[in-house]
């Protein structure tokens, strides 16, 4: 299958493109740093809704999901330093509503213990440093109590 964008997302080990979106609203994803094993879990919507200047209605258009590399500054810095080819982008799950995308992202963040898991060298396994802007890695990572 020919993919028309660089460093494509995969879903179930298959390349994922615009033709695969169907009626899905968005997805939960995992980005893995292939050089050290660190990971990032996030969500992205396939669609954006913008109100063109001078118009009354919002217009639905495909978002920048193909070029998206997460919102985490630490992850983006590693991508800049190491190169995009050192990272793997996987879609974990697809969802038909914004609410289900948001819920599943939060569920995955807690399920994978993103705030507490560590690599063998003691560094955090996940780039994620917070969940829902309420739970922060600094409050839970390497805490014994």
mmCIF file of N, CA and C in Angstrom:
data_model
loop_
_atom_site.group_PDB
_atom_site.id
_atom_site.type_symbol
_atom_site.label_atom_id
_atom_site.label_comp_id
_atom_site.label_asym_id
_atom_site.label_seq_id
_atom_site.Cartn_x
_atom_site.Cartn_y
_atom_site.Cartn_z
ATOM 1 N N UNK A 1 0.846 -1.192 0.000
ATOM 2 C CA UNK A 1 0.000 0.000 0.000
ATOM 3 C C UNK A 1 0.885 1.247 0.000
ATOM 4 N N UNK A 2 0.618 2.142 -0.888
ATOM 5 C CA UNK A 2 1.365 3.401 -1.002
ATOM 6 C C UNK A 2 0.784 4.414 -0.021
ATOM 7 N N UNK A 3 1.634 4.968 0.837
ATOM 8 C CA UNK A 3 1.201 5.978 1.803
ATOM 9 C C UNK A 3 1.729 7.335 1.355
ATOM 10 N N UNK A 4 0.857 8.332 1.377
ATOM 11 C CA UNK A 4 1.189 9.643 0.815
ATOM 12 C C UNK A 4 1.718 10.628 1.850
ATOM 13 N N UNK A 5 2.188 10.126 2.999
ATOM 14 C CA UNK A 5 2.780 11.037 3.973
ATOM 15 C C UNK A 5 3.939 10.337 4.689
ATOM 16 N N UNK A 6 4.854 11.143 5.216
ATOM 17 C CA UNK A 6 6.069 10.612 5.847
ATOM 18 C C UNK A 6 5.786 10.052 7.236
ATOM 19 N N UNK A 7 6.529 9.028 7.605
ATOM 20 C CA UNK A 7 6.454 8.419 8.934
ATOM 21 C C UNK A 7 5.005 8.137 9.320
ATOM 22 N N UNK A 8 4.344 7.289 8.544
ATOM 23 C CA UNK A 8 2.900 7.087 8.734
ATOM 24 C C UNK A 8 2.539 6.413 10.054
ATOM 25 N N UNK A 9 1.338 6.725 10.502
ATOM 26 C CA UNK A 9 0.747 6.039 11.642
ATOM 27 C C UNK A 9 0.432 4.610 11.216
ATOM 28 N N UNK A 10 0.485 3.692 12.166
ATOM 29 C CA UNK A 10 0.027 2.328 11.904
ATOM 30 C C UNK A 10 -1.118 1.998 12.859
ATOM 31 N N UNK A 11 -1.979 1.119 12.399
ATOM 32 C CA UNK A 11 -3.071 0.600 13.215
ATOM 33 C C UNK A 11 -3.128 -0.895 12.954
ATOM 34 N N UNK A 12 -2.989 -1.695 14.004
ATOM 35 C CA UNK A 12 -2.913 -3.163 13.863
ATOM 36 C C UNK A 12 -1.818 -3.550 12.862
ATOM 37 N N UNK A 13 -0.679 -2.903 12.959
ATOM 38 C CA UNK A 13 0.497 -3.158 12.120
ATOM 39 C C UNK A 13 0.283 -2.876 10.636
ATOM 40 N N UNK A 14 -0.742 -2.101 10.292
ATOM 41 C CA UNK A 14 -1.002 -1.700 8.915
ATOM 42 C C UNK A 14 -0.923 -0.176 8.839
ATOM 43 N N UNK A 15 -0.385 0.334 7.737
ATOM 44 C CA UNK A 15 -0.360 1.786 7.558
ATOM 45 C C UNK A 15 -1.775 2.335 7.545
ATOM 46 N N UNK A 16 -1.948 3.535 8.119
ATOM 47 C CA UNK A 16 -3.261 4.159 8.237
ATOM 48 C C UNK A 16 -3.259 5.471 7.472
ATOM 49 N N UNK A 17 -4.279 5.670 6.622
ATOM 50 C CA UNK A 17 -4.357 6.875 5.795
ATOM 51 C C UNK A 17 -5.778 7.450 5.852
ATOM 52 N N UNK A 18 -5.984 8.570 5.197
ATOM 53 C CA UNK A 18 -7.287 9.254 5.204
ATOM 54 C C UNK A 18 -8.423 8.334 4.776
ATOM 55 N N UNK A 19 -8.167 7.431 3.851
ATOM 56 C CA UNK A 19 -9.203 6.509 3.373
ATOM 57 C C UNK A 19 -9.688 5.565 4.463
ATOM 58 N N UNK A 20 -8.914 5.429 5.544
ATOM 59 C CA UNK A 20 -9.270 4.508 6.623
ATOM 60 C C UNK A 20 -10.086 5.165 7.733
ATOM 61 N N UNK A 21 -10.252 6.484 7.674
ATOM 62 C CA UNK A 21 -10.926 7.209 8.763
ATOM 63 C C UNK A 21 -12.386 6.794 8.904
ATOM 64 N N UNK A 22 -13.087 6.660 7.782
ATOM 65 C CA UNK A 22 -14.510 6.309 7.839
ATOM 66 C C UNK A 22 -15.282 7.306 8.678
ATOM 67 N N UNK A 23 -16.095 6.802 9.618
ATOM 68 C CA UNK A 23 -16.873 7.709 10.473
ATOM 69 C C UNK A 23 -16.251 7.880 11.861
ATOM 70 N N UNK A 24 -14.956 7.608 11.971
ATOM 71 C CA UNK A 24 -14.271 7.814 13.251
ATOM 72 C C UNK A 24 -13.989 9.293 13.478
ATOM 73 N N UNK A 25 -14.069 9.707 14.733
ATOM 74 C CA UNK A 25 -13.816 11.095 15.105
ATOM 75 C C UNK A 25 -12.341 11.310 15.455
ATOM 76 N N UNK A 26 -11.732 10.290 16.082
ATOM 77 C CA UNK A 26 -10.338 10.445 16.489
ATOM 78 C C UNK A 26 -9.751 9.143 16.995
ATOM 79 N N UNK A 27 -8.558 9.250 17.585
ATOM 80 C CA UNK A 27 -7.844 8.053 18.008
ATOM 81 C C UNK A 27 -6.956 8.317 19.213
ATOM 82 N N UNK A 28 -6.623 7.245 19.901
ATOM 83 C CA UNK A 28 -5.637 7.261 20.979
ATOM 84 C C UNK A 28 -4.392 6.606 20.411
ATOM 85 N N UNK A 29 -3.229 7.194 20.701
ATOM 86 C CA UNK A 29 -2.000 6.736 20.062
ATOM 87 C C UNK A 29 -0.872 6.514 21.054
ATOM 88 N N UNK A 30 0.136 5.798 20.568
ATOM 89 C CA UNK A 30 1.373 5.556 21.296
ATOM 90 C C UNK A 30 2.529 5.917 20.378
ATOM 91 N N UNK A 31 3.407 6.795 20.858
ATOM 92 C CA UNK A 31 4.646 7.107 20.143
ATOM 93 C C UNK A 31 5.783 6.514 20.962
ATOM 94 N N UNK A 32 6.636 5.721 20.318
ATOM 95 C CA UNK A 32 7.744 5.063 21.007
ATOM 96 C C UNK A 32 9.072 5.534 20.450
ATOM 97 N N UNK A 33 9.968 5.924 21.346
ATOM 98 C CA UNK A 33 11.342 6.286 21.005
ATOM 99 C C UNK A 33 12.099 4.971 20.833
ATOM 100 N N UNK A 34 12.460 4.638 19.608
ATOM 101 C CA UNK A 34 13.107 3.354 19.324
ATOM 102 C C UNK A 34 14.530 3.283 19.861
ATOM 103 N N UNK A 35 15.146 4.418 20.193
ATOM 104 C CA UNK A 35 16.528 4.395 20.677
ATOM 105 C C UNK A 35 16.625 4.126 22.174
ATOM 106 N N UNK A 36 15.596 4.489 22.960
ATOM 107 C CA UNK A 36 15.692 4.245 24.402
ATOM 108 C C UNK A 36 14.446 3.610 25.018
ATOM 109 N N UNK A 37 13.396 3.408 24.220
ATOM 110 C CA UNK A 37 12.205 2.728 24.708
ATOM 111 C C UNK A 37 11.181 3.616 25.393
ATOM 112 N N UNK A 38 11.448 4.898 25.535
ATOM 113 C CA UNK A 38 10.469 5.785 26.166
ATOM 114 C C UNK A 38 9.236 5.913 25.280
ATOM 115 N N UNK A 39 8.093 6.176 25.922
ATOM 116 C CA UNK A 39 6.819 6.169 25.209
ATOM 117 C C UNK A 39 5.976 7.383 25.574
ATOM 118 N N UNK A 40 5.006 7.667 24.720
ATOM 119 C CA UNK A 40 4.059 8.749 24.974
ATOM 120 C C UNK A 40 2.685 8.308 24.492
ATOM 121 N N UNK A 41 1.684 8.457 25.354
ATOM 122 C CA UNK A 41 0.298 8.142 24.996
ATOM 123 C C UNK A 41 -0.467 9.450 24.892
ATOM 124 N N UNK A 42 -1.241 9.595 23.814
ATOM 125 C CA UNK A 42 -2.032 10.809 23.629
ATOM 126 C C UNK A 42 -3.252 10.536 22.784
ATOM 127 N N UNK A 43 -3.921 11.596 22.399
ATOM 128 C CA UNK A 43 -5.122 11.483 21.560
ATOM 129 C C UNK A 43 -5.048 12.532 20.457
ATOM 130 N N UNK A 44 -5.737 12.267 19.374
ATOM 131 C CA UNK A 44 -5.802 13.224 18.262
ATOM 132 C C UNK A 44 -7.136 13.041 17.562
ATOM 133 N N UNK A 45 -7.713 14.154 17.148
ATOM 134 C CA UNK A 45 -8.962 14.127 16.394
ATOM 135 C C UNK A 45 -8.640 14.179 14.906
ATOM 136 N N UNK A 46 -9.423 13.465 14.096
ATOM 137 C CA UNK A 46 -9.247 13.492 12.645
ATOM 138 C C UNK A 46 -9.785 14.778 12.035
ATOM 139 N N UNK A 47 -10.673 15.452 12.757
ATOM 140 C CA UNK A 47 -11.383 16.584 12.184
ATOM 141 C C UNK A 47 -11.164 17.846 12.997
ATOM 142 N N UNK A 48 -11.145 18.966 12.305
ATOM 143 C CA UNK A 48 -11.163 20.265 12.981
ATOM 144 C C UNK A 48 -12.364 21.025 12.447
ATOM 145 N N UNK A 49 -12.898 21.891 13.269
ATOM 146 C CA UNK A 49 -14.083 22.656 12.903
ATOM 147 C C UNK A 49 -13.743 24.133 13.028
ATOM 148 N N UNK A 50 -13.714 24.818 11.913
ATOM 149 C CA UNK A 50 -13.329 26.225 11.888
ATOM 150 C C UNK A 50 -14.446 27.062 11.261
ATOM 151 N N UNK A 51 -14.549 28.264 11.767
ATOM 152 C CA UNK A 51 -15.526 29.201 11.220
ATOM 153 C C UNK A 51 -14.786 30.157 10.293
ATOM 154 N N UNK A 52 -14.969 29.998 8.975
ATOM 155 C CA UNK A 52 -14.286 30.888 8.029
ATOM 156 C C UNK A 52 -14.689 32.342 8.255
ATOM 157 N N UNK A 53 -13.779 33.245 7.994
ATOM 158 C CA UNK A 53 -14.027 34.674 8.183
ATOM 159 C C UNK A 53 -15.227 35.115 7.346
ATOM 160 N N UNK A 54 -16.135 35.808 8.007
ATOM 161 C CA UNK A 54 -17.314 36.310 7.309
ATOM 162 C C UNK A 54 -18.428 35.287 7.139
ATOM 163 N N UNK A 55 -18.225 34.052 7.589
ATOM 164 C CA UNK A 55 -19.243 33.002 7.458
ATOM 165 C C UNK A 55 -19.915 32.766 8.802
ATOM 166 N N UNK A 56 -21.105 32.172 8.751
ATOM 167 C CA UNK A 56 -21.853 31.913 9.982
ATOM 168 C C UNK A 56 -21.664 30.492 10.501
ATOM 169 N N UNK A 57 -21.395 29.588 9.611
ATOM 170 C CA UNK A 57 -21.303 28.175 10.002
ATOM 171 C C UNK A 57 -19.858 27.697 10.057
ATOM 172 N N UNK A 58 -19.624 26.720 10.945
ATOM 173 C CA UNK A 58 -18.306 26.097 11.022
ATOM 174 C C UNK A 58 -18.158 25.096 9.881
ATOM 175 N N UNK A 59 -16.926 24.964 9.415
ATOM 176 C CA UNK A 59 -16.627 24.037 8.327
ATOM 177 C C UNK A 59 -15.785 22.891 8.882
ATOM 178 N N UNK A 60 -16.182 21.689 8.539
ATOM 179 C CA UNK A 60 -15.451 20.501 8.972
ATOM 180 C C UNK A 60 -14.352 20.211 7.961
ATOM 181 N N UNK A 61 -13.117 20.053 8.467
ATOM 182 C CA UNK A 61 -12.018 19.689 7.572
ATOM 183 C C UNK A 61 -11.084 18.729 8.294
ATOM 184 N N UNK A 62 -10.336 17.993 7.521
ATOM 185 C CA UNK A 62 -9.395 17.042 8.107
ATOM 186 C C UNK A 62 -8.319 17.808 8.874
ATOM 187 N N UNK A 63 -8.002 17.320 10.071
ATOM 188 C CA UNK A 63 -6.999 17.975 10.915
ATOM 189 C C UNK A 63 -5.585 17.657 10.414
ATOM 190 N N UNK A 64 -4.608 18.087 11.163
ATOM 191 C CA UNK A 64 -3.199 17.840 10.820
ATOM 192 C C UNK A 64 -2.690 16.517 11.396
ATOM 193 N N UNK A 65 -3.558 15.554 11.593
ATOM 194 C CA UNK A 65 -3.203 14.327 12.288
ATOM 195 C C UNK A 65 -2.031 13.578 11.653
ATOM 196 N N UNK A 66 -1.851 13.669 10.348
ATOM 197 C CA UNK A 66 -0.762 12.943 9.683
ATOM 198 C C UNK A 66 0.601 13.497 10.074
ATOM 199 N N UNK A 67 0.665 14.784 10.364
ATOM 200 C CA UNK A 67 1.931 15.438 10.721
ATOM 201 C C UNK A 67 2.104 15.592 12.223
ATOM 202 N N UNK A 68 1.164 15.081 13.007
ATOM 203 C CA UNK A 68 1.140 15.319 14.449
ATOM 204 C C UNK A 68 2.098 14.399 15.201
ATOM 205 N N UNK A 69 2.862 14.994 16.109
ATOM 206 C CA UNK A 69 3.840 14.239 16.907
ATOM 207 C C UNK A 69 3.647 14.448 18.401
ATOM 208 N N UNK A 70 2.458 14.814 18.832
ATOM 209 C CA UNK A 70 2.183 14.965 20.253
ATOM 210 C C UNK A 70 2.339 16.392 20.726
ATOM 211 N N UNK A 71 1.875 16.626 21.958
ATOM 212 C CA UNK A 71 1.921 17.970 22.531
ATOM 213 C C UNK A 71 3.005 18.113 23.594
ATOM 214 N N UNK A 72 3.721 17.044 23.874
ATOM 215 C CA UNK A 72 4.734 17.037 24.933
ATOM 216 C C UNK A 72 6.039 17.678 24.448
ATOM 217 N N UNK A 73 6.463 18.736 25.140
ATOM 218 C CA UNK A 73 7.684 19.446 24.742
ATOM 219 C C UNK A 73 8.926 18.553 24.818
ATOM 220 N N UNK A 74 9.017 17.718 25.845
ATOM 221 C CA UNK A 74 10.177 16.825 25.985
ATOM 222 C C UNK A 74 10.248 15.833 24.825
ATOM 223 N N UNK A 75 9.124 15.270 24.446
ATOM 224 C CA UNK A 75 9.063 14.361 23.307
ATOM 225 C C UNK A 75 9.448 15.082 22.022
ATOM 226 N N UNK A 76 8.880 16.255 21.802
ATOM 227 C CA UNK A 76 9.170 17.007 20.575
ATOM 228 C C UNK A 76 10.649 17.394 20.493
ATOM 229 N N UNK A 77 11.257 17.669 21.627
ATOM 230 C CA UNK A 77 12.687 17.991 21.647
ATOM 231 C C UNK A 77 13.518 16.765 21.263
ATOM 232 N N UNK A 78 13.156 15.594 21.791
ATOM 233 C CA UNK A 78 13.866 14.361 21.421
ATOM 234 C C UNK A 78 13.703 14.065 19.930
ATOM 235 N N UNK A 79 12.521 14.305 19.384
ATOM 236 C CA UNK A 79 12.287 14.084 17.953
ATOM 237 C C UNK A 79 13.174 15.020 17.135
ATOM 238 N N UNK A 80 13.277 16.258 17.582
ATOM 239 C CA UNK A 80 14.115 17.246 16.894
ATOM 240 C C UNK A 80 15.589 16.830 16.923
ATOM 241 N N UNK A 81 16.053 16.331 18.059
ATOM 242 C CA UNK A 81 17.457 15.937 18.226
ATOM 243 C C UNK A 81 17.772 14.621 17.499
ATOM 244 N N UNK A 82 16.915 13.617 17.686
ATOM 245 C CA UNK A 82 17.189 12.269 17.171
ATOM 246 C C UNK A 82 16.704 12.040 15.748
ATOM 247 N N UNK A 83 15.648 12.742 15.350
ATOM 248 C CA UNK A 83 15.060 12.537 14.030
ATOM 249 C C UNK A 83 13.801 11.691 14.105
ATOM 250 N N UNK A 84 12.861 11.967 13.229
ATOM 251 C CA UNK A 84 11.576 11.271 13.222
ATOM 252 C C UNK A 84 11.716 9.782 12.945
ATOM 253 N N UNK A 85 12.773 9.398 12.246
ATOM 254 C CA UNK A 85 12.958 7.984 11.926
ATOM 255 C C UNK A 85 13.276 7.143 13.158
ATOM 256 N N UNK A 86 13.583 7.760 14.278
ATOM 257 C CA UNK A 86 13.898 7.040 15.519
ATOM 258 C C UNK A 86 12.657 6.826 16.380
ATOM 259 N N UNK A 87 11.480 7.141 15.832
ATOM 260 C CA UNK A 87 10.234 7.030 16.574
ATOM 261 C C UNK A 87 9.206 6.236 15.780
ATOM 262 N N UNK A 88 8.362 5.520 16.509
ATOM 263 C CA UNK A 88 7.293 4.716 15.912
ATOM 264 C C UNK A 88 5.960 5.304 16.366
ATOM 265 N N UNK A 89 5.030 5.527 15.415
ATOM 266 C CA UNK A 89 3.710 6.077 15.732
ATOM 267 C C UNK A 89 2.637 5.013 15.492
ATOM 268 N N UNK A 90 1.938 4.654 16.562
ATOM 269 C CA UNK A 90 0.915 3.615 16.487
ATOM 270 C C UNK A 90 -0.424 4.139 16.983
ATOM 271 N N UNK A 91 -1.482 3.812 16.269
ATOM 272 C CA UNK A 91 -2.843 4.084 16.733
ATOM 273 C C UNK A 91 -3.264 2.899 17.582
ATOM 274 N N UNK A 92 -3.598 3.164 18.846
ATOM 275 C CA UNK A 92 -4.024 2.096 19.757
ATOM 276 C C UNK A 92 -5.498 1.776 19.587
ATOM 277 N N UNK A 93 -6.309 2.827 19.384
ATOM 278 C CA UNK A 93 -7.755 2.618 19.263
ATOM 279 C C UNK A 93 -8.395 3.770 18.505
ATOM 280 N N UNK A 94 -9.494 3.463 17.827
ATOM 281 C CA UNK A 94 -10.262 4.435 17.039
ATOM 282 C C UNK A 94 -11.626 4.623 17.692
ATOM 283 N N UNK A 95 -12.146 5.874 17.655
ATOM 284 C CA UNK A 95 -13.408 6.163 18.346
ATOM 285 C C UNK A 95 -14.279 7.095 17.523
ATOM 286 N N UNK A 96 -15.591 6.914 17.656
ATOM 287 C CA UNK A 96 -16.544 7.641 16.819
ATOM 288 C C UNK A 96 -17.043 8.944 17.426
ATOM 289 N N UNK A 97 -16.729 9.221 18.693
ATOM 290 C CA UNK A 97 -17.143 10.483 19.299
ATOM 291 C C UNK A 97 -15.971 11.101 20.050
ATOM 292 N N UNK A 98 -16.033 12.414 20.219
ATOM 293 C CA UNK A 98 -14.987 13.130 20.955
ATOM 294 C C UNK A 98 -14.920 12.632 22.399
ATOM 295 N N UNK A 99 -16.064 12.406 23.003
ATOM 296 C CA UNK A 99 -16.099 11.924 24.384
ATOM 297 C C UNK A 99 -15.420 10.581 24.550
ATOM 298 N N UNK A 100 -15.640 9.679 23.604
ATOM 299 C CA UNK A 100 -15.011 8.357 23.697
ATOM 300 C C UNK A 100 -13.505 8.434 23.470
ATOM 301 N N UNK A 101 -13.058 9.332 22.595
ATOM 302 C CA UNK A 101 -11.617 9.537 22.398
ATOM 303 C C UNK A 101 -10.997 10.016 23.713
ATOM 304 N N UNK A 102 -11.610 11.025 24.320
ATOM 305 C CA UNK A 102 -11.084 11.603 25.551
ATOM 306 C C UNK A 102 -11.075 10.594 26.692
ATOM 307 N N UNK A 103 -12.179 9.844 26.840
ATOM 308 C CA UNK A 103 -12.262 8.843 27.899
ATOM 309 C C UNK A 103 -11.187 7.778 27.730
ATOM 310 N N UNK A 104 -11.036 7.268 26.507
ATOM 311 C CA UNK A 104 -10.079 6.187 26.278
ATOM 312 C C UNK A 104 -8.645 6.655 26.496
ATOM 313 N N UNK A 105 -8.330 7.890 26.131
ATOM 314 C CA UNK A 105 -6.986 8.392 26.406
ATOM 315 C C UNK A 105 -6.720 8.360 27.911
ATOM 316 N N UNK A 106 -7.636 8.884 28.692
ATOM 317 C CA UNK A 106 -7.465 8.909 30.149
ATOM 318 C C UNK A 106 -7.357 7.497 30.701
ATOM 319 N N UNK A 107 -8.196 6.591 30.224
ATOM 320 C CA UNK A 107 -8.155 5.193 30.674
ATOM 321 C C UNK A 107 -6.794 4.580 30.388
ATOM 322 N N UNK A 108 -6.273 4.801 29.175
ATOM 323 C CA UNK A 108 -4.971 4.245 28.798
ATOM 324 C C UNK A 108 -3.834 4.827 29.651
ATOM 325 N N UNK A 109 -3.914 6.117 29.950
ATOM 326 C CA UNK A 109 -2.873 6.748 30.770
ATOM 327 C C UNK A 109 -2.803 6.104 32.152
ATOM 328 N N UNK A 110 -3.948 5.852 32.771
ATOM 329 C CA UNK A 110 -3.954 5.195 34.081
ATOM 330 C C UNK A 110 -3.608 3.711 33.960
ATOM 331 N N UNK A 111 -4.144 3.047 32.940
ATOM 332 C CA UNK A 111 -3.890 1.614 32.753
ATOM 333 C C UNK A 111 -2.391 1.324 32.608
ATOM 334 N N UNK A 112 -1.683 2.179 31.897
ATOM 335 C CA UNK A 112 -0.254 1.976 31.657
ATOM 336 C C UNK A 112 0.634 2.617 32.725
ATOM 337 N N UNK A 113 0.022 3.180 33.760
ATOM 338 C CA UNK A 113 0.784 3.789 34.863
ATOM 339 C C UNK A 113 1.840 4.764 34.358
ATOM 340 N N UNK A 114 1.422 5.672 33.486
ATOM 341 C CA UNK A 114 2.383 6.556 32.826
ATOM 342 C C UNK A 114 3.131 7.477 33.788
ATOM 343 N N UNK A 115 2.585 7.714 34.961
ATOM 344 C CA UNK A 115 3.242 8.620 35.908
ATOM 345 C C UNK A 115 4.228 7.910 36.833
ATOM 346 N N UNK A 116 4.195 6.570 36.845
ATOM 347 C CA UNK A 116 5.018 5.842 37.817
ATOM 348 C C UNK A 116 5.990 4.826 37.217
ATOM 349 N N UNK A 117 5.759 4.365 36.002
ATOM 350 C CA UNK A 117 6.634 3.345 35.411
ATOM 351 C C UNK A 117 7.997 3.935 35.049
ATOM 352 N N UNK A 118 9.051 3.116 35.194
ATOM 353 C CA UNK A 118 10.396 3.602 34.882
ATOM 354 C C UNK A 118 11.164 2.598 34.026
ATOM 355 N N UNK A 119 12.174 3.123 33.347
ATOM 356 C CA UNK A 119 13.110 2.291 32.598
ATOM 357 C C UNK A 119 14.079 1.650 33.588
ATOM 358 N N UNK A 120 14.890 0.699 33.125
ATOM 359 C CA UNK A 120 15.874 0.045 33.994
ATOM 360 C C UNK A 120 16.865 1.034 34.601
ATOM 361 N N UNK A 121 17.105 2.145 33.911
ATOM 362 C CA UNK A 121 18.065 3.134 34.416
ATOM 363 C C UNK A 121 17.429 4.115 35.407
ATOM 364 N N UNK A 122 16.141 3.923 35.716
ATOM 365 C CA UNK A 122 15.474 4.771 36.687
ATOM 366 C C UNK A 122 14.757 5.974 36.102
ATOM 367 N N UNK A 123 14.972 6.234 34.813
ATOM 368 C CA UNK A 123 14.286 7.346 34.153
ATOM 369 C C UNK A 123 12.824 6.972 33.915
ATOM 370 N N UNK A 124 11.944 7.982 33.822
ATOM 371 C CA UNK A 124 10.534 7.676 33.532
ATOM 372 C C UNK A 124 10.387 6.947 32.197
ATOM 373 N N UNK A 125 9.543 5.907 32.173
ATOM 374 C CA UNK A 125 9.284 5.170 30.934
ATOM 375 C C UNK A 125 8.468 6.025 29.965
ATOM 376 N N UNK A 126 7.560 6.821 30.491
ATOM 377 C CA UNK A 126 6.668 7.614 29.654
ATOM 378 C C UNK A 126 7.049 9.085 29.672
ATOM 379 N N UNK A 127 6.930 9.714 28.527
ATOM 380 C CA UNK A 127 7.114 11.154 28.426
ATOM 381 C C UNK A 127 5.970 11.896 29.131
ATOM 382 N N UNK A 128 4.806 11.268 29.227
ATOM 383 C CA UNK A 128 3.652 11.912 29.852
ATOM 384 C C UNK A 128 4.017 12.339 31.271
ATOM 385 N N UNK A 129 3.757 13.589 31.610
ATOM 386 C CA UNK A 129 4.099 14.087 32.947
ATOM 387 C C UNK A 129 2.866 14.435 33.772
ATOM 388 N N UNK A 130 1.683 14.334 33.171
ATOM 389 C CA UNK A 130 0.451 14.629 33.907
ATOM 390 C C UNK A 130 -0.731 13.945 33.240
ATOM 391 N N UNK A 131 -1.802 13.800 34.025
ATOM 392 C CA UNK A 131 -3.063 13.267 33.520
ATOM 393 C C UNK A 131 -4.154 14.258 33.912
ATOM 394 N N UNK A 132 -4.905 14.734 32.929
ATOM 395 C CA UNK A 132 -6.032 15.650 33.144
ATOM 396 C C UNK A 132 -5.633 16.956 33.837
ATOM 397 N N UNK A 133 -4.384 17.339 33.765
ATOM 398 C CA UNK A 133 -3.873 18.524 34.471
ATOM 399 C C UNK A 133 -4.209 18.485 35.963
ATOM 400 N N UNK A 134 -4.345 17.280 36.478
ATOM 401 C CA UNK A 134 -4.699 17.090 37.885
ATOM 402 C C UNK A 134 -3.728 16.170 38.608
ATOM 403 N N UNK A 135 -3.218 15.175 37.913
ATOM 404 C CA UNK A 135 -2.285 14.216 38.493
ATOM 405 C C UNK A 135 -0.945 14.407 37.799
ATOM 406 N N UNK A 136 0.115 14.621 38.580
ATOM 407 C CA UNK A 136 1.423 14.961 38.023
ATOM 408 C C UNK A 136 2.473 13.934 38.405
ATOM 409 N N UNK A 137 3.371 13.651 37.458
ATOM 410 C CA UNK A 137 4.448 12.698 37.690
ATOM 411 C C UNK A 137 5.230 13.046 38.959
ATOM 412 N N UNK A 138 5.523 14.314 39.181
ATOM 413 C CA UNK A 138 6.342 14.743 40.318
ATOM 414 C C UNK A 138 5.733 14.301 41.657
ATOM 415 N N UNK A 139 4.420 14.075 41.688
ATOM 416 C CA UNK A 139 3.748 13.672 42.923
ATOM 417 C C UNK A 139 3.719 12.162 43.123
ATOM 418 N N UNK A 140 4.040 11.391 42.086
ATOM 419 C CA UNK A 140 3.889 9.938 42.171
ATOM 420 C C UNK A 140 5.138 9.154 41.774
ATOM 421 N N UNK A 141 6.000 9.709 40.960
ATOM 422 C CA UNK A 141 7.160 8.972 40.459
ATOM 423 C C UNK A 141 8.176 8.761 41.575
ATOM 424 N N UNK A 142 8.597 7.505 41.772
ATOM 425 C CA UNK A 142 9.580 7.115 42.806
ATOM 426 C C UNK A 142 9.124 7.441 44.215
ATOM 427 N N UNK A 143 7.836 7.483 44.459
ATOM 428 C CA UNK A 143 7.309 7.721 45.804
ATOM 429 C C UNK A 143 7.027 6.370 46.460
ATOM 430 N N UNK A 144 7.461 6.215 47.677
ATOM 431 C CA UNK A 144 7.287 4.945 48.370
ATOM 432 C C UNK A 144 6.034 4.917 49.241
ATOM 433 N N UNK A 145 5.436 6.077 49.546
ATOM 434 C CA UNK A 145 4.301 6.082 50.466
ATOM 435 C C UNK A 145 2.994 5.764 49.794
#
